[in-house]
Structure formats: structure tokens, C-alpha cells
């Protein structure tokens, strides 16, 4: 069996100018990054404002497991399947972060014969967007420390600086650091720390901004610290807005690549779904909707995280109405949720499948709360038995949702034909009553409790004393009428990663709440969530290499 890298390296890519031309994009509307990558001018979206939007398909999943579900693979395969049945389709994805790529999760370019290419470029530095965000974030951090050193005219309290530095790598040693050590010329000594770059508010802003004007307004509103009078200090107060926007002048443009079958793919932005809102950029999605009949996008991790935030945050800000949702699952992952260890997932186990199916059942219910029609895509594995497949099919019908077997990993677009046909059928015939889960005018506590009870199935929410003080502070400053971005483990519907399946009888613990005033949402941190992940005992990086002939090995 060929590896993903081997399959990707055998791809017959078309020049990106040719891929773009089929979308009606001229070469002078592209910024070329070699032969197979390009940035799309913002004028493409601007000039197509009078055109009707295509259909928007959201791909989400059950709660992720060590067995893997294949959400990105399904996204890519579905877009190819839609093209195979005669639809003009585009896949839109997030950009992979180097942290998980070199850690344990791997890249994010799909798998098997449902990949976006050039896969190695996409999973590594790509067009430098995340590096631009890292630089902008750290420029702002440097301006804050320089302001303190140069007299602190804004009266910033060094102990109440909330803006942290970032790095696009998993590095636990940087979670808490001390800066300004040494002689006086090194600046004011204070405690600081690093988050992973994709957790930066600047990443969230890039992915929610409508254009450069909106980007600059959002950057200006970012709260970086509080002064001695307990009032917020913003990036705009520091005079940083222009320089930050300048660093993002190229990063704001979406990136165009292609699938293994030359289906156009727009990859742009990459906020994590467990510590941020987990969706690619609004600009990428809205551009794709103007130049394609069907746009297949995805939201990170399970529907309780990615899809919930896609609906309540991205769709709300961008005015998007998803036409259908694909919920990805595998028999193996469902059995894992039912208590079967990874090494035994190849054996038939209907009891564990039934126990684990409850997770899929809950995620189907979650999508139903937003009024969007859905279909379950079951990624096929050779070890799936007829009895197991029949069980999932029957149980999905019991829930009133169709299940389609997806074979895109092994067969590419042909393996996604059945799923594509079902998606088109749903879009054309099923009722769509899209709605948000909550009104942003509700109190912060009410919004968090609504998500916890309705989406996670929790009995309630326990707020720490620190979280309650933060809520009172945001209410005082009029920052409470925003959507909520829950920062929670991706491995469970609860805030305990060990509780698989569909946990019951639990509460969500909110330890603290942060405000992303520029992005326009409040971040509620539940359980032990890390904004700077660490590497595993055996990082994926240990198995990676580049050979003398340029062949890359170990990247997945």
C-alpha cells in the first residue's frame, strides 16, 4: 500500500493558472508561488458581488478518536465526487499548522486518493501565511514591551498584559517564561508566555475579516493589556494597526491549489477548533461561493466544537447559510468510542459499535438543532463487516438521516459519487431552516450554559471565581454581547478527554474567560485546555527526512 506522500508525489498536477482559468480567474488576478500555488486577488470576490452564491456544504464529524475519522479526506473526496457527477465544485480547507504536523496529529491535506497537492508544500511552509501571523503577533508583543521601556505613557500595568507571544510549533517549555531579564536596557522584567500561532487572535481576525478595511478595524480593537485604572488598552492605542496590517497584506489573500484530480482547492487560514473557532477564512469561503456551484468546507474536530462554532460564529459574522452538512464517521472510531482499544478495532464487535454509536447519535442531534439537513458519510475500511455496516445503516435510518458509504480514500472522486449524489439530493429537496443556537444578547453565562447543555449534553456549568470576575469585567466594558468560542478538549463531548461515547451526568467547568475583542468573540476555557500544546513522547518529526533526490519521507 502506497503512503500518502508517495501518492501525492505521483500526482499529475496542472499549472495553477490553468486551474484558475476554469474558475474564470485570469492570470493577472493571481500572485504566483511557483507553478502549482497561487494567491487569489481580493478583487475576484469584490467583482463578483452581483453573482448568486453557490451551495455551501459543511463537513463535520463525530468526536475524534485515535482510530481516525477522515474528515478532511471526505471533504476533498466529496468535492472530487461532485465534479465527477458534473457539478462545478471547490474544496475549501484550513491551512495546516506545523505544530501538529511535527507532533502527533499529522498534516491536513487529506489522505489516500483524496488529497490536495502539492501536499508537502501545504503541510510545511505553504505560502507563509502562518509565519506572517506569527510575525505580526510578535511585533505587537515587542511594541508592548518597548512601550513599557520607553516610559509607559499609556500607564499599562505590567502584571495585566494579556497579549502573549506565539510560535507555530508545539513547545511546552515556552508556556510560561520571564522576559526582560538582565541589565536595564533589556526592558521591564515581567512574566510572559507563548501560545501556538494558530491560537493567536490575529489568526481568528484574518479568518473573519471581510476585506482589508475590516481587518484593520478588527486589529485596532484587540485588547492587549489593562492600565493601572483597570481600563483596556488596545493595539490601536499603541499605534500598531498599520504595521500589523502591512505584515498581513499578502496573507489576507486566499491560496489556490488543487486536488489529485485537479479539482480547485482554496486553502486559507487555520485557527484551531478546540482553542479557537476552527474554520477557514470568510474571504476564502465567500470567494469560492461566487465562482463555483458547490463549495465544500469543513469545521475542525467533532460537530460539538467545529460545527457549533461554524454556525454560531463564522456563519453569523459572514451571513452564511449552509445548505447541507456531512457528518463523518467510521466503524472503527465508533467501536473505539464503545471502549475497544485501537489494536482490536479490526475485529467485529457489535456491542461496542452500539455503545459507540451514541456519539454519532448525539452529533446528528446537534446538527438538527441548527435546522440544516444532514447525511452521514461512513468512511470504508477493509475490516468493516457486513453486520457492522448494516447496524450503522439501520441506526441512522432510525434517526431519520441517510448513511452513505464513502470510498474516497481508496478510489478518489469515483469513490465519492454516491455521497455527492446524496448531497445534491438533500440540497435540492430537503427543507433548510437554518438558525443560530443562541442570541448574542443573552448573558455570557446563559450563552455558555446553552452550548454546554444543548450541544455537549451537560447537566450544567460550574464557573470558577476567576471566570465570574472576568464576566463582570466584560459586562462593565460592554464586551458581553458577543458569540462564545468554547475552548474544550476535542476528544470528548465533555471537558474530560477520557469520557468517550456520549457521556451523561457531568458538568462543564469554566476556569477562565478571555475576550477577543478584535475577532468579536469571548473565549471560555473549559477543563485543562492548553493554548500551547506539547510534543508526544515520540514526535512525528523523529520519522521525517528528505533524501538526496528530494523525496520526502515520514510526512503524513
PDB file of C-alpha atoms in Angstrom, residues 20 23 25-26 29-33 38-45 90 250 252-257 265-267 283-284 287-288 291:
ATOM      1  CA  UNK A  20      -7.752  29.146 -12.105  1.00  0.00           C
ATOM      2  CA  UNK A  23     -12.982  29.231 -12.476  1.00  0.00           C
ATOM      3  CA  UNK A  25      -9.882  33.771 -12.761  1.00  0.00           C
ATOM      4  CA  UNK A  26      -7.351  35.490 -15.023  1.00  0.00           C
ATOM      5  CA  UNK A  29      -5.707  38.152 -10.667  1.00  0.00           C
ATOM      6  CA  UNK A  30      -3.167  35.700  -9.247  1.00  0.00           C
ATOM      7  CA  UNK A  31       0.035  36.075  -7.246  1.00  0.00           C
ATOM      8  CA  UNK A  32       2.012  33.012  -8.295  1.00  0.00           C
ATOM      9  CA  UNK A  33       4.045  30.985  -5.786  1.00  0.00           C
ATOM     10  CA  UNK A  38      -1.090  30.987  -6.152  1.00  0.00           C
ATOM     11  CA  UNK A  39      -2.822  33.647  -4.117  1.00  0.00           C
ATOM     12  CA  UNK A  40      -6.159  34.959  -5.402  1.00  0.00           C
ATOM     13  CA  UNK A  41      -6.654  38.708  -5.578  1.00  0.00           C
ATOM     14  CA  UNK A  42      -9.373  40.104  -3.330  1.00  0.00           C
ATOM     15  CA  UNK A  43     -10.777  41.712  -6.483  1.00  0.00           C
ATOM     16  CA  UNK A  44     -12.134  38.314  -7.566  1.00  0.00           C
ATOM     17  CA  UNK A  45     -14.647  38.326  -4.700  1.00  0.00           C
ATOM     18  CA  UNK A  90     -14.369  23.698  -4.957  1.00  0.00           C
ATOM     19  CA  UNK A 250      -0.326  39.009   1.336  1.00  0.00           C
ATOM     20  CA  UNK A 252      -5.185  38.106   3.622  1.00  0.00           C
ATOM     21  CA  UNK A 253      -5.389  36.733   0.066  1.00  0.00           C
ATOM     22  CA  UNK A 254      -6.672  33.123  -0.161  1.00  0.00           C
ATOM     23  CA  UNK A 255      -4.452  30.380  -1.592  1.00  0.00           C
ATOM     24  CA  UNK A 256      -5.384  28.309  -4.645  1.00  0.00           C
ATOM     25  CA  UNK A 257      -4.106  24.757  -5.158  1.00  0.00           C
ATOM     26  CA  UNK A 265      -8.920  23.848  -3.689  1.00  0.00           C
ATOM     27  CA  UNK A 266      -8.801  27.104  -1.739  1.00  0.00           C
ATOM     28  CA  UNK A 267      -6.804  26.763   1.474  1.00  0.00           C
ATOM     29  CA  UNK A 283     -12.794  35.543   2.364  1.00  0.00           C
ATOM     30  CA  UNK A 284     -11.920  32.068   1.040  1.00  0.00           C
ATOM     31  CA  UNK A 287     -14.823  33.862  -2.896  1.00  0.00           C
ATOM     32  CA  UNK A 288     -15.460  30.188  -3.608  1.00  0.00           C
ATOM     33  CA  UNK A 291     -17.084  31.108  -8.612  1.00  0.00           C
TER      34      UNK A 291
END
